[in-house]
Amino acid sequence: KMFMPSNPRDAYGMMLSAIADPNPVMVLLPKALMRVRGRGPDALIPGEPDDPRELSRLIDAPVGDRSGWRPSWPDTAIEKVPFAEARVVRSGSDVTVVSYGRGLVLCQQGAAALEKEGIDVEVIDLRCLHPYDWDTIERSVLKTGRVLFVNEDTEVTNFGEHLIRRTVEELFDRIEVAPALHAGAHVPGVGLAETLENASIPTPGSV
């Protein structure tokens, strides 16, 4: 089983599900999101204050004498993320965009930009890569008639290719246009400079 979160709340719930499951579970944490704070209450860990300064006051040790200091951890409820349960993070009617991890954040930004042009994008966070939630994908694609799969994998041996194959095999006569994949470039590695990185992976503009 395999998870990839796009926000802190999902990462928290996925880790709890992985711990409770008797079988091997991989929780893949996107490096680019490790220091990104959740946007909005739905993306924050349960019990986490909206104000980051309040959280710092509760758990960050003061400078100087700490002998009498104790952290005051928020009450974090047990909230597991189910396996094979995607989430529609933005409802739309013109095109479906399916992603996960950092790609999901880029897709949300791209959908917001396209809204200004009158294009209504439905964005799905796949969350669980195996087993994955085909029912949610199918339902959305049949509604919009168009689908774009987005991830950072290189375009060869890409998980998105499997999703395109299944879309073609099962939904070919019920979609408006051929499904598409927007993935990382077929290069040996990702450059460290921002310009090189942006040239080899999806960005909000390219989505």
Coordinates of N, CA, C and O in Angstrom, one line a residue, residues 16-103:
L16 N -0.9 7.5 10.6 CA -1.7 6.7 11.6 C -2.3 5.5 10.9 O -2.3 4.4 11.5
S17 N -2.7 5.6 9.7 CA -3.3 4.4 9.0 C -2.2 3.4 8.7 O -2.4 2.2 8.8
A18 N -1.0 3.9 8.4 CA 0.2 3.0 8.1 C 0.6 2.2 9.4 O 0.9 1.1 9.3
I19 N 0.6 2.9 10.5 CA 1.0 2.3 11.8 C -0.1 1.2 12.2 O 0.3 0.1 12.6
A20 N -1.3 1.5 11.9 CA -2.4 0.6 12.3 C -2.5 -0.6 11.4 O -3.0 -1.7 11.8
D21 N -2.1 -0.5 10.1 CA -2.2 -1.6 9.2 C -1.2 -2.7 9.4 O 0.0 -2.4 9.6
P22 N -1.6 -4.0 9.4 CA -0.6 -5.0 9.7 C 0.3 -5.3 8.5 O 1.3 -6.0 8.7
N23 N 0.0 -4.8 7.3 CA 0.8 -5.0 6.1 C 1.8 -3.8 5.9 O 1.6 -2.7 6.4
P24 N 2.8 -4.0 5.0 CA 3.7 -2.9 4.7 C 3.0 -1.8 4.1 O 2.2 -2.0 3.1
V25 N 3.3 -0.5 4.5 CA 2.7 0.7 3.9 C 3.8 1.7 3.8 O 4.5 2.0 4.7
M26 N 3.8 2.3 2.6 CA 4.8 3.4 2.3 C 4.0 4.7 2.3 O 3.0 4.9 1.7
V27 N 4.6 5.7 3.1 CA 4.1 7.0 3.1 C 5.2 7.9 2.5 O 6.2 8.1 3.2
L28 N 5.0 8.3 1.3 CA 6.0 9.1 0.6 C 5.7 10.6 0.8 O 4.7 11.1 0.4
L29 N 6.7 11.2 1.5 CA 6.5 12.6 1.8 C 7.3 13.5 0.8 O 8.5 13.4 0.7
P30 N 6.6 14.3 0.1 CA 7.3 15.2 -0.9 C 8.2 16.2 -0.2 O 7.8 16.9 0.7
K31 N 9.5 16.1 -0.7 CA 10.5 17.0 0.0 C 10.1 18.5 -0.1 O 10.3 19.2 0.8
A32 N 9.5 18.9 -1.2 CA 9.2 20.3 -1.4 C 8.1 20.8 -0.5 O 7.9 22.0 -0.3
L33 N 7.4 19.9 0.1 CA 6.3 20.3 1.0 C 6.6 20.1 2.5 O 5.8 20.4 3.4
M34 N 7.8 19.6 2.8 CA 8.2 19.4 4.2 C 8.1 20.6 5.1 O 7.8 20.5 6.3
R35 N 8.4 21.8 4.5 CA 8.4 23.0 5.4 C 7.2 23.9 5.0 O 7.2 25.1 5.4
V36 N 6.2 23.4 4.3 CA 5.1 24.2 3.9 C 4.0 24.0 4.9 O 3.6 22.8 5.2
R37 N 3.5 25.1 5.4 CA 2.4 25.0 6.4 C 1.0 24.8 5.7 O 0.8 25.3 4.6
G38 N 0.2 24.0 6.3 CA -1.1 23.8 5.7 C -1.9 25.1 5.5 O -1.9 26.0 6.4
R39 N -2.6 25.2 4.4 CA -3.4 26.4 4.1 C -4.9 26.1 4.4 O -5.5 25.3 3.8
G40 N -5.3 26.8 5.5 CA -6.7 26.6 5.9 C -6.9 25.5 6.9 O -6.0 24.6 7.0
P41 N -8.0 25.5 7.7 CA -8.1 24.5 8.7 C -8.2 23.1 8.2 O -7.9 22.2 9.0
D42 N -8.7 22.9 7.0 CA -8.8 21.5 6.5 C -7.4 20.9 6.2 O -7.3 19.7 6.0
A43 N -6.4 21.7 6.1 CA -5.1 21.2 5.8 C -4.2 21.1 7.1 O -3.1 20.5 7.0
L44 N -4.6 21.6 8.2 CA -3.8 21.6 9.4 C -4.0 20.3 10.2 O -5.1 19.7 10.1
I45 N -3.1 19.9 11.0 CA -3.2 18.7 11.8 C -4.3 19.0 12.8 O -4.4 20.1 13.3
P46 N -5.1 18.0 13.2 CA -6.2 18.2 14.1 C -5.7 18.8 15.4 O -4.7 18.3 16.0
G47 N -6.3 19.9 15.9 CA -5.9 20.5 17.1 C -4.8 21.6 16.9 O -4.5 22.4 17.9
E48 N -4.2 21.7 15.7 CA -3.2 22.7 15.5 C -3.8 24.1 15.4 O -4.8 24.3 14.7
P49 N -3.3 25.1 16.1 CA -3.8 26.4 16.1 C -3.7 27.1 14.7 O -2.7 26.8 14.0
D50 N -4.6 27.9 14.3 CA -4.5 28.6 13.1 C -3.3 29.6 13.0 O -2.8 29.7 11.9
D51 N -3.0 30.1 14.1 CA -1.9 31.1 14.2 C -0.6 30.3 14.5 O -0.5 29.7 15.6
P52 N 0.4 30.4 13.6 CA 1.6 29.7 13.8 C 2.4 30.2 15.0 O 3.1 29.4 15.7
R53 N 2.2 31.4 15.4 CA 2.8 32.0 16.6 C 2.3 31.4 17.9 O 3.0 31.2 18.8
E54 N 1.0 31.0 17.8 CA 0.4 30.4 19.0 C 1.0 29.0 19.1 O 1.3 28.5 20.3
L55 N 1.2 28.3 18.0 CA 1.7 26.9 18.1 C 3.2 27.0 18.6 O 3.6 26.2 19.4
S56 N 3.9 28.0 18.1 CA 5.3 28.2 18.6 C 5.3 28.4 20.1 O 6.2 27.9 20.8
R57 N 4.4 29.2 20.6 CA 4.4 29.5 22.0 C 4.1 28.3 22.8 O 4.6 28.1 24.0
L58 N 3.3 27.3 22.3 CA 3.0 26.1 23.0 C 4.1 25.1 23.0 O 4.3 24.4 24.1
I59 N 4.8 25.0 22.0 CA 5.8 23.8 21.9 C 7.2 24.2 21.7 O 8.1 23.3 21.9
D60 N 7.6 25.4 21.4 CA 9.0 25.8 21.2 C 9.6 26.2 22.5 O 9.1 27.1 23.2
A61 N 10.7 25.6 22.8 CA 11.4 25.9 24.1 C 12.0 27.3 24.1 O 12.4 27.8 23.0
P62 N 11.9 28.0 25.2 CA 12.4 29.4 25.2 C 13.9 29.4 25.2 O 14.6 28.4 25.6
V63 N 14.5 30.5 24.9 CA 15.9 30.7 25.0 C 16.3 31.0 26.4 O 15.6 31.7 27.1
G64 N 17.4 30.3 26.8 CA 17.8 30.5 28.2 C 17.5 29.3 29.1 O 17.5 28.2 28.6
D65 N 17.2 29.6 30.3 CA 16.9 28.6 31.3 C 15.6 27.8 30.9 O 14.5 28.4 30.9
R66 N 15.7 26.5 30.7 CA 14.5 25.7 30.3 C 14.1 24.7 31.4 O 13.3 23.8 31.2
S67 N 14.8 24.8 32.5 CA 14.6 23.8 33.6 C 13.1 23.6 34.0 O 12.7 22.5 34.3
G68 N 12.4 24.7 34.0 CA 11.0 24.6 34.5 C 10.0 24.6 33.3 O 8.8 24.6 33.6
W69 N 10.5 24.6 32.1 CA 9.6 24.7 31.0 C 9.1 23.3 30.5 O 9.9 22.3 30.5
R70 N 7.8 23.2 30.2 CA 7.3 22.0 29.6 C 6.4 22.3 28.4 O 5.7 23.3 28.5
P71 N 6.5 21.6 27.3 CA 5.7 21.9 26.2 C 4.2 21.6 26.5 O 3.9 20.8 27.3
S72 N 3.4 22.3 25.8 CA 1.9 22.2 26.0 C 1.3 21.7 24.6 O 0.9 22.5 23.8
W73 N 1.4 20.4 24.4 CA 1.0 19.9 23.0 C -0.5 20.0 22.8 O -1.3 19.7 23.7
P74 N -0.9 20.4 21.7 CA -2.4 20.5 21.4 C -3.0 19.1 21.4 O -2.3 18.1 21.3
D75 N -4.2 19.0 21.7 CA -4.9 17.7 21.7 C -5.2 17.3 20.3 O -6.1 17.8 19.6
T76 N -4.4 16.4 19.8 CA -4.5 15.9 18.4 C -5.3 14.7 18.3 O -4.9 13.6 18.8
A77 N -6.5 14.8 17.8 CA -7.4 13.6 17.7 C -6.9 12.6 16.7 O -6.2 12.9 15.7
I78 N -7.3 11.3 16.9 CA -6.9 10.3 16.0 C -7.8 10.4 14.7 O -9.0 10.3 14.8
E79 N -7.2 10.7 13.6 CA -7.9 10.9 12.4 C -7.2 10.2 11.2 O -6.2 10.8 10.7
K80 N -7.6 9.0 10.9 CA -6.9 8.2 9.9 C -7.4 8.6 8.5 O -8.6 8.9 8.3
V81 N -6.5 8.5 7.5 CA -6.9 8.6 6.1 C -7.1 7.2 5.5 O -6.3 6.4 5.6
P82 N -8.3 6.9 5.0 CA -8.6 5.6 4.5 C -7.8 5.3 3.3 O -7.4 6.2 2.5
F83 N -7.5 4.0 3.1 CA -6.9 3.6 1.8 C -7.9 3.7 0.7 O -9.1 3.6 0.9
A84 N -7.3 4.0 -0.5 CA -8.1 4.0 -1.8 C -9.3 4.9 -1.7 O -10.4 4.6 -2.1
E85 N -9.1 6.1 -1.1 CA -10.1 7.1 -1.0 C -9.6 8.5 -1.4 O -8.9 9.2 -0.7
A86 N -9.8 8.8 -2.7 CA -9.4 10.1 -3.2 C -10.3 11.2 -2.7 O -11.3 10.9 -2.1
R87 N -9.9 12.5 -2.9 CA -10.7 13.6 -2.5 C -10.8 14.6 -3.6 O -9.8 15.0 -4.2
V88 N -12.0 15.1 -3.9 CA -12.3 16.1 -4.8 C -12.0 17.5 -4.0 O -12.9 17.8 -3.2
V89 N -10.9 18.1 -4.3 CA -10.6 19.3 -3.6 C -11.1 20.6 -4.2 O -11.2 21.6 -3.6
R90 N -11.5 20.4 -5.5 CA -12.1 21.6 -6.2 C -13.1 21.0 -7.2 O -12.7 20.2 -8.1
S91 N -14.4 21.4 -7.1 CA -15.4 20.9 -8.1 C -15.4 21.8 -9.3 O -15.2 23.0 -9.3
G92 N -15.6 21.1 -10.5 CA -15.6 21.8 -11.8 C -16.4 21.0 -12.8 O -16.8 19.9 -12.5
S93 N -16.6 21.6 -14.0 CA -17.4 21.0 -15.0 C -16.7 20.9 -16.3 O -17.3 20.2 -17.2
D94 N -15.6 21.5 -16.5 CA -15.0 21.5 -17.9 C -13.9 20.5 -18.1 O -13.8 19.9 -19.2
V95 N -13.1 20.2 -17.1 CA -12.0 19.3 -17.2 C -11.6 18.8 -15.8 O -11.7 19.5 -14.8
T96 N -11.2 17.5 -15.8 CA -10.7 16.9 -14.6 C -9.2 16.8 -14.5 O -8.6 16.5 -15.5
V97 N -8.6 17.2 -13.4 CA -7.2 17.1 -13.2 C -6.9 16.3 -12.0 O -7.5 16.5 -10.9
V98 N -6.1 15.2 -12.2 CA -5.8 14.3 -11.1 C -4.4 14.3 -10.8 O -3.5 14.2 -11.6
S99 N -4.1 14.5 -9.5 CA -2.7 14.6 -9.1 C -2.6 14.2 -7.6 O -3.6 13.7 -7.0
Y100 N -1.4 14.3 -7.0 CA -1.1 14.0 -5.6 C 0.2 14.6 -5.2 O 1.0 15.1 -6.1
G101 N 0.4 14.7 -3.9 CA 1.7 15.2 -3.4 C 1.8 16.7 -3.8 O 0.9 17.5 -3.9
R102 N 3.0 17.1 -4.2 CA 3.3 18.5 -4.6 C 2.5 18.9 -5.8 O 2.1 20.0 -6.0
G103 N 2.3 17.9 -6.7 CA 1.6 18.2 -7.9 C 0.2 18.7 -7.7 O -0.3 19.5 -8.4

